[in-house]
PDB file of C-alpha atoms in Angstrom:
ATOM      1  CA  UNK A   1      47.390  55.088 -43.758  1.00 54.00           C
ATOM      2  CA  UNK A   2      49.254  51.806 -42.872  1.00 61.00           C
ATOM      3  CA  UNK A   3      47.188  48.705 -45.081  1.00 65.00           C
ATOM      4  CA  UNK A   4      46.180  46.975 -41.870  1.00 58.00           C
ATOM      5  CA  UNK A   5      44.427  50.176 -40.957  1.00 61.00           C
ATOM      6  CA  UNK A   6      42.747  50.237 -43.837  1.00 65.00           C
ATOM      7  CA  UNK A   7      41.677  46.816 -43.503  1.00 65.00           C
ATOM      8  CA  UNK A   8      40.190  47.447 -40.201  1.00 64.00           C
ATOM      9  CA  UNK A   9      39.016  50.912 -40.743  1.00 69.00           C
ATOM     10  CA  UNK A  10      36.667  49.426 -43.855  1.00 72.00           C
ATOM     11  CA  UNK A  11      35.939  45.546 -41.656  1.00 68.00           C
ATOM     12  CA  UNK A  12      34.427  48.172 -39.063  1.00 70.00           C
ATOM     13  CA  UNK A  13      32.430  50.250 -41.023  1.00 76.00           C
ATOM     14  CA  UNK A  14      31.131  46.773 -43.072  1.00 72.00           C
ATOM     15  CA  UNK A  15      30.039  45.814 -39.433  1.00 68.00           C
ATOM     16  CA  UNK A  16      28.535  49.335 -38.566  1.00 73.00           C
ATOM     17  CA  UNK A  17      26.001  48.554 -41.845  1.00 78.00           C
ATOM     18  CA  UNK A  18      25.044  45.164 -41.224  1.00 77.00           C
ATOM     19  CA  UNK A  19      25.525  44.284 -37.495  1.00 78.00           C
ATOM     20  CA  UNK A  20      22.883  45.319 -35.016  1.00 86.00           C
ATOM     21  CA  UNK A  21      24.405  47.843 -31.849  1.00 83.00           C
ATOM     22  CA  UNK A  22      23.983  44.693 -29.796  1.00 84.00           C
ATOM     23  CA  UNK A  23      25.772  42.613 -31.556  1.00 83.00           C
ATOM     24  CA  UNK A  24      28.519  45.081 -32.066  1.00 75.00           C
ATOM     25  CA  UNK A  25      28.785  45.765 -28.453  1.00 75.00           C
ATOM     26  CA  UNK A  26      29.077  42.000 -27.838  1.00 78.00           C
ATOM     27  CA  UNK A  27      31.957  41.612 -30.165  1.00 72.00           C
ATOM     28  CA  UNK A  28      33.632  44.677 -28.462  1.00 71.00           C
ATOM     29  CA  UNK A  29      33.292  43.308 -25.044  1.00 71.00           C
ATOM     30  CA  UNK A  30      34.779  39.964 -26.040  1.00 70.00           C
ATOM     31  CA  UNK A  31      37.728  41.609 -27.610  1.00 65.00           C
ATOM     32  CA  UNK A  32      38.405  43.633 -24.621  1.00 64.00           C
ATOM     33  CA  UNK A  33      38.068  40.212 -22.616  1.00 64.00           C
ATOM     34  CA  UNK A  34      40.614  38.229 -24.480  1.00 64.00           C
ATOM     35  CA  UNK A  35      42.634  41.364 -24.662  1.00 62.00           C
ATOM     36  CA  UNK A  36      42.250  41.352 -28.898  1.00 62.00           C
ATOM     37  CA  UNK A  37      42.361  45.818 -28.302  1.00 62.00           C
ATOM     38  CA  UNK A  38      45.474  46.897 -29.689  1.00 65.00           C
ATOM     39  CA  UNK A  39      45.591  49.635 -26.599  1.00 68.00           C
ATOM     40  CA  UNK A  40      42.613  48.413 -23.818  1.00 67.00           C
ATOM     41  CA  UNK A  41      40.144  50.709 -22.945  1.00 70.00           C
ATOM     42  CA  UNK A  42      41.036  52.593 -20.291  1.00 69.00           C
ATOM     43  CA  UNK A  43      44.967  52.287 -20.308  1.00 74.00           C
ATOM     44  CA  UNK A  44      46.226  54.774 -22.205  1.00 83.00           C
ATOM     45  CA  UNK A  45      49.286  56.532 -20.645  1.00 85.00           C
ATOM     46  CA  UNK A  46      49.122  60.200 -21.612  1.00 87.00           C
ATOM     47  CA  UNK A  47      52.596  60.667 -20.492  1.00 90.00           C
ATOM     48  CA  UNK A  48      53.914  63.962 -21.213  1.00 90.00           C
ATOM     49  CA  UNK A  49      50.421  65.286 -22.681  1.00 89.00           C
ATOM     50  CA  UNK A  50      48.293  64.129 -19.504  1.00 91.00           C
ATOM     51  CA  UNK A  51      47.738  68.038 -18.983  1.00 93.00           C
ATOM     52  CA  UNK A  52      45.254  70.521 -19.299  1.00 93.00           C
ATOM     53  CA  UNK A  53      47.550  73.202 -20.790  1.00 94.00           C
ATOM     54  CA  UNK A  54      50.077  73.167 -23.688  1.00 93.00           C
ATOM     55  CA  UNK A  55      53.470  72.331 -22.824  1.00 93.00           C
ATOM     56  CA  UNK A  56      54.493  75.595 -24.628  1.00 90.00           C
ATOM     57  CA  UNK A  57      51.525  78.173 -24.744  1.00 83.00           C
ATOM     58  CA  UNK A  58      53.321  80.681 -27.633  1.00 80.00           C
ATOM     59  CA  UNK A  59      53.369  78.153 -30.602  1.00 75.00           C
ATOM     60  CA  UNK A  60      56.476  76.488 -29.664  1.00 73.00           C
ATOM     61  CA  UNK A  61      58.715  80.106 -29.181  1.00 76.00           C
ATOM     62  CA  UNK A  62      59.932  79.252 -26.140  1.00 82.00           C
ATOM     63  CA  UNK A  63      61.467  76.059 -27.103  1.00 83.00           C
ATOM     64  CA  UNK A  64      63.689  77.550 -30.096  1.00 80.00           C
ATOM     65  CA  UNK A  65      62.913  74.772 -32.475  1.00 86.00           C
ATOM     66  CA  UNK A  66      61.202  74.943 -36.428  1.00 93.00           C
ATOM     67  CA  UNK A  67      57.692  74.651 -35.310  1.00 94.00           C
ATOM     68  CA  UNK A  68      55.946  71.400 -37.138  1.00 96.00           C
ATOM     69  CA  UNK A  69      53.534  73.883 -38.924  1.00 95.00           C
ATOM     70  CA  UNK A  70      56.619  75.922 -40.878  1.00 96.00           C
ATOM     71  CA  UNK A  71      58.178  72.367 -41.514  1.00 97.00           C
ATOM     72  CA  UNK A  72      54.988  71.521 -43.434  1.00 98.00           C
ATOM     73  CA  UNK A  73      54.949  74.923 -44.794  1.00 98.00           C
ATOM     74  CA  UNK A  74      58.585  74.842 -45.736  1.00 98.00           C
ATOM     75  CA  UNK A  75      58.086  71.494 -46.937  1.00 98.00           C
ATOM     76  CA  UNK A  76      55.045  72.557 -49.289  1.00 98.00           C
ATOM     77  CA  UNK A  77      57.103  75.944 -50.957  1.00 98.00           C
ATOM     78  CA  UNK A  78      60.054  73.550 -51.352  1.00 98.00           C
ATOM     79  CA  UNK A  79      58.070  71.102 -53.454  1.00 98.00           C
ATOM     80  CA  UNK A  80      57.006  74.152 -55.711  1.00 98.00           C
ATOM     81  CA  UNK A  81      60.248  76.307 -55.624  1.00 98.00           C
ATOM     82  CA  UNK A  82      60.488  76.396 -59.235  1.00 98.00           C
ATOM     83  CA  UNK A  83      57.109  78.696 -59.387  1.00 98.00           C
ATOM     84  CA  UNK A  84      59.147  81.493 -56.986  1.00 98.00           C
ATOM     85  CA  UNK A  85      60.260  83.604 -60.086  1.00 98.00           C
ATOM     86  CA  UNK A  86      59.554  86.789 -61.655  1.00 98.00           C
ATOM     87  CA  UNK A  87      57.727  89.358 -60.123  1.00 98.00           C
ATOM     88  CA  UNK A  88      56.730  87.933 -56.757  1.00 98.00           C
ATOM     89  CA  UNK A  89      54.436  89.351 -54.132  1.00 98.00           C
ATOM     90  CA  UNK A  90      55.114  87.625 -50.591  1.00 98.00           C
ATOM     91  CA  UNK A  91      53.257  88.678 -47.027  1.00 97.00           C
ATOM     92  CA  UNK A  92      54.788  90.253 -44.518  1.00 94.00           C
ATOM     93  CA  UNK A  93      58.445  90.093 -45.493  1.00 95.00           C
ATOM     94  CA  UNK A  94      60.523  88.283 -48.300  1.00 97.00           C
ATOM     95  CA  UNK A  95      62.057  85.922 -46.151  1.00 97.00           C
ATOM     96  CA  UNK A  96      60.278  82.564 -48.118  1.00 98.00           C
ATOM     97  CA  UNK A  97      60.709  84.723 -51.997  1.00 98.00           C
ATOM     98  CA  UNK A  98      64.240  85.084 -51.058  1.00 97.00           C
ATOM     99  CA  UNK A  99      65.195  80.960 -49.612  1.00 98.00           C
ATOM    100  CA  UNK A 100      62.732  79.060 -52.592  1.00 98.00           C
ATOM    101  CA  UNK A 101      63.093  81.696 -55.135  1.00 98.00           C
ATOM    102  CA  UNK A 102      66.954  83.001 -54.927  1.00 96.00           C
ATOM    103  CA  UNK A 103      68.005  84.371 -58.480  1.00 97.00           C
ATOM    104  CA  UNK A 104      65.058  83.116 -60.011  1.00 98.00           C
ATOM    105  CA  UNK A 105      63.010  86.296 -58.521  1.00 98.00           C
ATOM    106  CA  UNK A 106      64.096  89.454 -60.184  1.00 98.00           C
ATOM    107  CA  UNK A 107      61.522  91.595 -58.670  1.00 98.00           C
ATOM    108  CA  UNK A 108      60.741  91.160 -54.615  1.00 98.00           C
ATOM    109  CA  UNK A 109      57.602  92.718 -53.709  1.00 98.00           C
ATOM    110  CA  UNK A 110      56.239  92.709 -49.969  1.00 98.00           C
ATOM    111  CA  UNK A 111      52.814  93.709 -48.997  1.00 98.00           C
ATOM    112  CA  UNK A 112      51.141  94.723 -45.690  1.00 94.00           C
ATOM    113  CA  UNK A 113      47.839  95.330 -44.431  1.00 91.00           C
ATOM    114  CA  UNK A 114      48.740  98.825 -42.191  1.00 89.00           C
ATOM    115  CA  UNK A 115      51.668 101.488 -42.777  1.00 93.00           C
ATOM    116  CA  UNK A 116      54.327 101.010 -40.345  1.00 93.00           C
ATOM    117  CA  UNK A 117      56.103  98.099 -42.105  1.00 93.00           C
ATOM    118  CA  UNK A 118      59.699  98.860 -43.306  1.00 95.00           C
ATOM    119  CA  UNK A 119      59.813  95.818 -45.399  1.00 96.00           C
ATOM    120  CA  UNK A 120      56.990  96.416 -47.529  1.00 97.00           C
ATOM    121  CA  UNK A 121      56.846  97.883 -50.733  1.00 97.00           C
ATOM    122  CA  UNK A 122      53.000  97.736 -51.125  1.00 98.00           C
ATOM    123  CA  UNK A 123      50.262  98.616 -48.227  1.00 97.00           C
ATOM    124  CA  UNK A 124      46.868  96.661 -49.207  1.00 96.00           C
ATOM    125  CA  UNK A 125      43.904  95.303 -48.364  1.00 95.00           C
ATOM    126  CA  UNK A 126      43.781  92.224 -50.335  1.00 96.00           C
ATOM    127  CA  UNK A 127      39.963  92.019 -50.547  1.00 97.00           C
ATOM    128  CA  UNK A 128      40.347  95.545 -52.362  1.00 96.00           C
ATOM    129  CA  UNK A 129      43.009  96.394 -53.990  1.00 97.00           C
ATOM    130  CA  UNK A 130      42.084  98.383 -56.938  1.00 96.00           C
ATOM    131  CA  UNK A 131      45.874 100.427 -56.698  1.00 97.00           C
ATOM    132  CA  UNK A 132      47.752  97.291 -57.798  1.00 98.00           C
ATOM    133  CA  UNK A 133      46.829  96.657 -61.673  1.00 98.00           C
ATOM    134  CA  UNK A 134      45.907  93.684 -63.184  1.00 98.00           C
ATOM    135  CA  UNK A 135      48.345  90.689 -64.400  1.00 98.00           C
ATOM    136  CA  UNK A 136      51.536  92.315 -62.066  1.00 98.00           C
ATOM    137  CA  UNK A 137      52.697  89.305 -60.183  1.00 98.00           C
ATOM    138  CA  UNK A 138      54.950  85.900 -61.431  1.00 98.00           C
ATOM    139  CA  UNK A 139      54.370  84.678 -58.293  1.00 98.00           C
ATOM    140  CA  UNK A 140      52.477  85.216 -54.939  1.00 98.00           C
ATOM    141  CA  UNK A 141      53.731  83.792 -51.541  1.00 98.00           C
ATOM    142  CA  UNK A 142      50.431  83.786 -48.960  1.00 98.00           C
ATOM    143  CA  UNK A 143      51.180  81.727 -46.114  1.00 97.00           C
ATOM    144  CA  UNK A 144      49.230  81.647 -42.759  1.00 94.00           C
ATOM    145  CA  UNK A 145      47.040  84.768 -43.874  1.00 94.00           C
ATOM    146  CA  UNK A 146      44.003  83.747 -45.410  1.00 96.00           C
ATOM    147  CA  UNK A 147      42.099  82.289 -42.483  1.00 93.00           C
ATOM    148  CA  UNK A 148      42.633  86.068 -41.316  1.00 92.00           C
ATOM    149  CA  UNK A 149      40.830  86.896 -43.905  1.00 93.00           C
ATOM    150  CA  UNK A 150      36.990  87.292 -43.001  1.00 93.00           C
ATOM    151  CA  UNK A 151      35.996  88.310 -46.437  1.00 96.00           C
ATOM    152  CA  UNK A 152      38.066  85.177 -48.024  1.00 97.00           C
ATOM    153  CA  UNK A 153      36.132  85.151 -51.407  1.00 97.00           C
ATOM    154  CA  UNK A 154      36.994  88.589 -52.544  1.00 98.00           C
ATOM    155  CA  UNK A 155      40.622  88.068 -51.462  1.00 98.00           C
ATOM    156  CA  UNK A 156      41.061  84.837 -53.596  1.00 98.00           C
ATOM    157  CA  UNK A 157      39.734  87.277 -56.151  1.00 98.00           C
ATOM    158  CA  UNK A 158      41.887  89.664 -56.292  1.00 98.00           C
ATOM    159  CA  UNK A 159      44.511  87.498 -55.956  1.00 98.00           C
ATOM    160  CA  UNK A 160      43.788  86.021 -59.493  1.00 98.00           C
ATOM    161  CA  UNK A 161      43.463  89.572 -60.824  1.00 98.00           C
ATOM    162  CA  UNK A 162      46.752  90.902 -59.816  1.00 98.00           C
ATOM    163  CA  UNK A 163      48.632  87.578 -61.082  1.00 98.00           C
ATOM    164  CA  UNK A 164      49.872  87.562 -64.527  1.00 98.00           C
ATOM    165  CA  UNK A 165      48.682  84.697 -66.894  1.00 98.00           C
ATOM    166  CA  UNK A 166      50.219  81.566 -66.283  1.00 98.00           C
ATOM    167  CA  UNK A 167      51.006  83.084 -62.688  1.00 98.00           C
ATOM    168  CA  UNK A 168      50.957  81.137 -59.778  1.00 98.00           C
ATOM    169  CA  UNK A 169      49.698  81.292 -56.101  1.00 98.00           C
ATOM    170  CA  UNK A 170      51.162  79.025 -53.424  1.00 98.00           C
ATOM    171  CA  UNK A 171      48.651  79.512 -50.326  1.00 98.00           C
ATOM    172  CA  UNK A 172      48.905  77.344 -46.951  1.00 98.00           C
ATOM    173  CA  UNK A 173      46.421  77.557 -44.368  1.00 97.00           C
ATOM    174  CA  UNK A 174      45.352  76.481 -41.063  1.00 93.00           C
ATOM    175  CA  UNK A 175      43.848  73.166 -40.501  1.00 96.00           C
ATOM    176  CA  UNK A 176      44.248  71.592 -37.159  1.00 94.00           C
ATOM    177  CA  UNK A 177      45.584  74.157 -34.783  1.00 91.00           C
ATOM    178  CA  UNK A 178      44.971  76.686 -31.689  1.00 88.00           C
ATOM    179  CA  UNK A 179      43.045  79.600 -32.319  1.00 87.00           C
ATOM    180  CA  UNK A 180      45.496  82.873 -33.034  1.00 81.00           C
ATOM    181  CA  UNK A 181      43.323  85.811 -31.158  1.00 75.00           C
ATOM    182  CA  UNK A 182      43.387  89.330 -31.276  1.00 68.00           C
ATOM    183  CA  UNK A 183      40.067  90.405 -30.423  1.00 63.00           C
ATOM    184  CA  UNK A 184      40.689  93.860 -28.764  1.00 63.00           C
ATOM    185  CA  UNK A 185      43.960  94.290 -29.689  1.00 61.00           C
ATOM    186  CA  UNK A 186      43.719  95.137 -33.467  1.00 60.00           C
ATOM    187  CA  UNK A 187      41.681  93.783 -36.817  1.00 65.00           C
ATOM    188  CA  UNK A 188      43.971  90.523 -37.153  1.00 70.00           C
ATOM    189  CA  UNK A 189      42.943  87.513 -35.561  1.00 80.00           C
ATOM    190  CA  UNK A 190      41.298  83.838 -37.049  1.00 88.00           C
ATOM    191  CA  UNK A 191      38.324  83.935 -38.718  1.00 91.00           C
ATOM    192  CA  UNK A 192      38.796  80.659 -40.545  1.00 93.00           C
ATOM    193  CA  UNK A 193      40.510  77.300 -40.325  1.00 95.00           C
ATOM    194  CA  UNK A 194      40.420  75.374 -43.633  1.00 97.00           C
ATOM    195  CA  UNK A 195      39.899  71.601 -45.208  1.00 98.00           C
ATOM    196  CA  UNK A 196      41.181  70.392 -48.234  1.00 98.00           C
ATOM    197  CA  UNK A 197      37.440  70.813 -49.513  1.00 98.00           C
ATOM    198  CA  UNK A 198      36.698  73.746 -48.454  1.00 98.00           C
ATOM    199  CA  UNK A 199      39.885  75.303 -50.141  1.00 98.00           C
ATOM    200  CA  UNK A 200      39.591  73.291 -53.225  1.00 98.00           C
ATOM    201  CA  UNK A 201      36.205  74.999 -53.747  1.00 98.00           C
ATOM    202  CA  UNK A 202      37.484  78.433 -52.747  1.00 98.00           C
ATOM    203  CA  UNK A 203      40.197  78.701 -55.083  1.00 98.00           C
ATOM    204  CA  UNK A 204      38.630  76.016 -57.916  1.00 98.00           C
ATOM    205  CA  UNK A 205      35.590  78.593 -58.335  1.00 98.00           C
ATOM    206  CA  UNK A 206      38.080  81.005 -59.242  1.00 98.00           C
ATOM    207  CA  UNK A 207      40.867  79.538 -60.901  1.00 98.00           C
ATOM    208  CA  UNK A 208      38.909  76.761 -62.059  1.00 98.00           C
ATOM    209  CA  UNK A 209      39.665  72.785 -60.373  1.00 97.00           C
ATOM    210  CA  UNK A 210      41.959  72.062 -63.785  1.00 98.00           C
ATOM    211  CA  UNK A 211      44.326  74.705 -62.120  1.00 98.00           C
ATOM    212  CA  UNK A 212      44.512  73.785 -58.775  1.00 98.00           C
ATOM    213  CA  UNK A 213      46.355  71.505 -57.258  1.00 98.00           C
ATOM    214  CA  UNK A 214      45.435  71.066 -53.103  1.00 98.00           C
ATOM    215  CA  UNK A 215      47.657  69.118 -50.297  1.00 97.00           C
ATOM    216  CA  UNK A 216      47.485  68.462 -47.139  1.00 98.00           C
ATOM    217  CA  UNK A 217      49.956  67.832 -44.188  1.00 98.00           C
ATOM    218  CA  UNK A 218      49.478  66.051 -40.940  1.00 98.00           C
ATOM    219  CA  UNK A 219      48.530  62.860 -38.968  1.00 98.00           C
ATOM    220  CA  UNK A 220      47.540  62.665 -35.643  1.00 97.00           C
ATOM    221  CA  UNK A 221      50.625  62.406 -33.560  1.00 97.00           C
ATOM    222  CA  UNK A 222      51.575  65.468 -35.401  1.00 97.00           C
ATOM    223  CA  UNK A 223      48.366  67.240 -35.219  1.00 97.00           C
ATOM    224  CA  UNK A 224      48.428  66.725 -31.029  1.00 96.00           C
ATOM    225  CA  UNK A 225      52.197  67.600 -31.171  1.00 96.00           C
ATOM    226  CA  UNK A 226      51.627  71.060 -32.890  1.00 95.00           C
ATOM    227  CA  UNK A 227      48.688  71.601 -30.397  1.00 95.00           C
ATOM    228  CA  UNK A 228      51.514  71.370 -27.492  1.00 94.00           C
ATOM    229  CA  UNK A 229      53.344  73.891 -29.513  1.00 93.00           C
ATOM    230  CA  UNK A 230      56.299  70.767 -30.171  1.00 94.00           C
ATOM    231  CA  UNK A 231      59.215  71.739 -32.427  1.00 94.00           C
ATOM    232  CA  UNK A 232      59.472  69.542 -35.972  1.00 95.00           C
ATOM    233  CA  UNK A 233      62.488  68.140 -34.698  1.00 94.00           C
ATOM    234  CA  UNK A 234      60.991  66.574 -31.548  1.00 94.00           C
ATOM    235  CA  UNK A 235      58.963  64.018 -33.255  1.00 94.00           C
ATOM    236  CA  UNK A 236      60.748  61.439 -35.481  1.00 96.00           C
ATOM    237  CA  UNK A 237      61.331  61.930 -38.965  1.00 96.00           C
ATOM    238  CA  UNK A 238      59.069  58.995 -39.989  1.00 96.00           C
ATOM    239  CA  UNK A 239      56.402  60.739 -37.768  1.00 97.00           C
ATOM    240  CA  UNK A 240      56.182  64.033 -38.799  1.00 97.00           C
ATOM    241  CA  UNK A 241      56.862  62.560 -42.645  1.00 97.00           C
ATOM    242  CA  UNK A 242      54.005  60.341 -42.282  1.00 97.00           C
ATOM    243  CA  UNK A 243      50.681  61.991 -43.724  1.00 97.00           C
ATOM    244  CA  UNK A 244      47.141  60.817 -42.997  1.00 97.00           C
ATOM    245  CA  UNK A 245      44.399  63.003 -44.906  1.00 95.00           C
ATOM    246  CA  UNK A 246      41.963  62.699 -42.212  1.00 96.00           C
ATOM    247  CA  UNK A 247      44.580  64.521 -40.020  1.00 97.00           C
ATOM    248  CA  UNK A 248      45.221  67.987 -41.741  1.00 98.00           C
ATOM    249  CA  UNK A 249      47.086  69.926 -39.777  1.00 98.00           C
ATOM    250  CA  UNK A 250      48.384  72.316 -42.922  1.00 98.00           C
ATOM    251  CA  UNK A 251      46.104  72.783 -46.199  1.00 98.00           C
ATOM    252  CA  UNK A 252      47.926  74.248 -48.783  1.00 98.00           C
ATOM    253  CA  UNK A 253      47.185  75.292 -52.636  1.00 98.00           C
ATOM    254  CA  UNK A 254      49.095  75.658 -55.610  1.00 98.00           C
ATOM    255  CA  UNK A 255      46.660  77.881 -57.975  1.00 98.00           C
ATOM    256  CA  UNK A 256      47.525  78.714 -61.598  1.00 98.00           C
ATOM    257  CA  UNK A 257      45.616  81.725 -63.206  1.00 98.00           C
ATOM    258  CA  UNK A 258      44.956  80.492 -67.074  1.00 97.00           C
ATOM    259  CA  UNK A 259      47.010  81.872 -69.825  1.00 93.00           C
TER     260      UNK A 259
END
């Protein structure tokens, strides 16, 4: 957050504690007067956004651009490529094992949920998992899965079982976003969206808080941007670079299991 922010953010909330609401609504109403606002209630210019439904309604598909949520997830992995070695375990498919891990990885492993996957290796339920044996994994790759998760505990759980000592897990999550449904149409669909806090006591009870290390990615502009389903690349670098940890729009986790 810029330092002038700060400066106003804690003025304001020194005024909140001391200053009756009269006095505080007289102050507002002479800065509105003398035109002290920064943007004046009641002139804000939505622009583009001044609509009731997302300018792309499939998570930014349609507009063939990174979305901002895989830029902060890409981001995130990139910062911690070094842990994508081994043995690694990745959701899905191998595509994220295979750009931050390269020769590093000498085992690829790819689990799904169902059968029907050609890319797997392993079909799971990661909340009970009894067929994959303890201490397997160097690494495990879990991004965008957990808040589909209902019985999140017991997944964290076995996560730190099947990961070898000294393993690591590099998790990212839902903060700020749409809702992903599939009620009706199979078992996926969001059960959770996460906060820095919540996550830090998900994965600290488990791994214990000296082995965790949580981050978050977002600020507002990108927060409402991702919302319209907006590419990375149509906000400015500075923007999208800029993070504000009241504003998180990604929550990821970097989780050791102790040696």
């Amino acid at each position: 957050m810029p330092i002038i922010a700060k400066i106003s953010e804690k003025v304001r909330d020194v005024a909140v504690a001391l200053l009756p609401a009269s006095t505080r609504d007289w102050i507002r109403a002479q800065q509105r007067r003398l035109g002290l606002q920064a943007v004046p209630v009641g002139s804000v210019n939505f622009g583009s956004l001044d609509r009731l439904d997302p300018i792309s309604a499939i998570f930014g598909k349609d507009r063939d651009l990174l979305t901002i949520e895989r830029y902060y997830i890409e981001q995130f992995l990139g910062e911690h490529s070094a842990d994508v070695k081994g043995r690694t375990l990745e959701m899905g498919d191998p595509a994220y094992t295979i750009k931050f891990g390269g020769n590093r990885v000498t085992q690829p492993d790819v689990l799904n949920y169902v059968e029907g996957n050609p890319k797997a290796t392993i079909v799971a339920d990661l909340t009970n998992a009894p067929h994959i044996p303890d201490n397997t994994f160097d690494c495990i790759i879990i991004t965008q899965t957990l808040q589909m998760i209902f019985e999140i505990e017991k997944c964290i759980r076995e996560l730190h079982r099947i990961l070898k000592p000294g393993g690591v897990v590099l998790a990212t999550s839902h903060g700020m976003s749409r809702v992903a449904r599939r009620e009706g149409v199979d078992d996926w669909g969001e059960y959770w969206h996460f906060t820095s806090q919540s996550k830090r006591r998900l994965f600290g009870d488990v791994f214990g808080r000296e082995n965790l290390k949580v981050q978050t990615y977002g600020n507002v502009l990108s927060c409402v941007a991702n919302l319209h389903g907006l590419g990375a690349r149509e906000i400015r670098p500075d923007q999208i670079d800029y993070n504000d940890p009241n504003y998180e729009l990604i929550v990821c986790a970097r989780a050791v299991k102790r040696v």
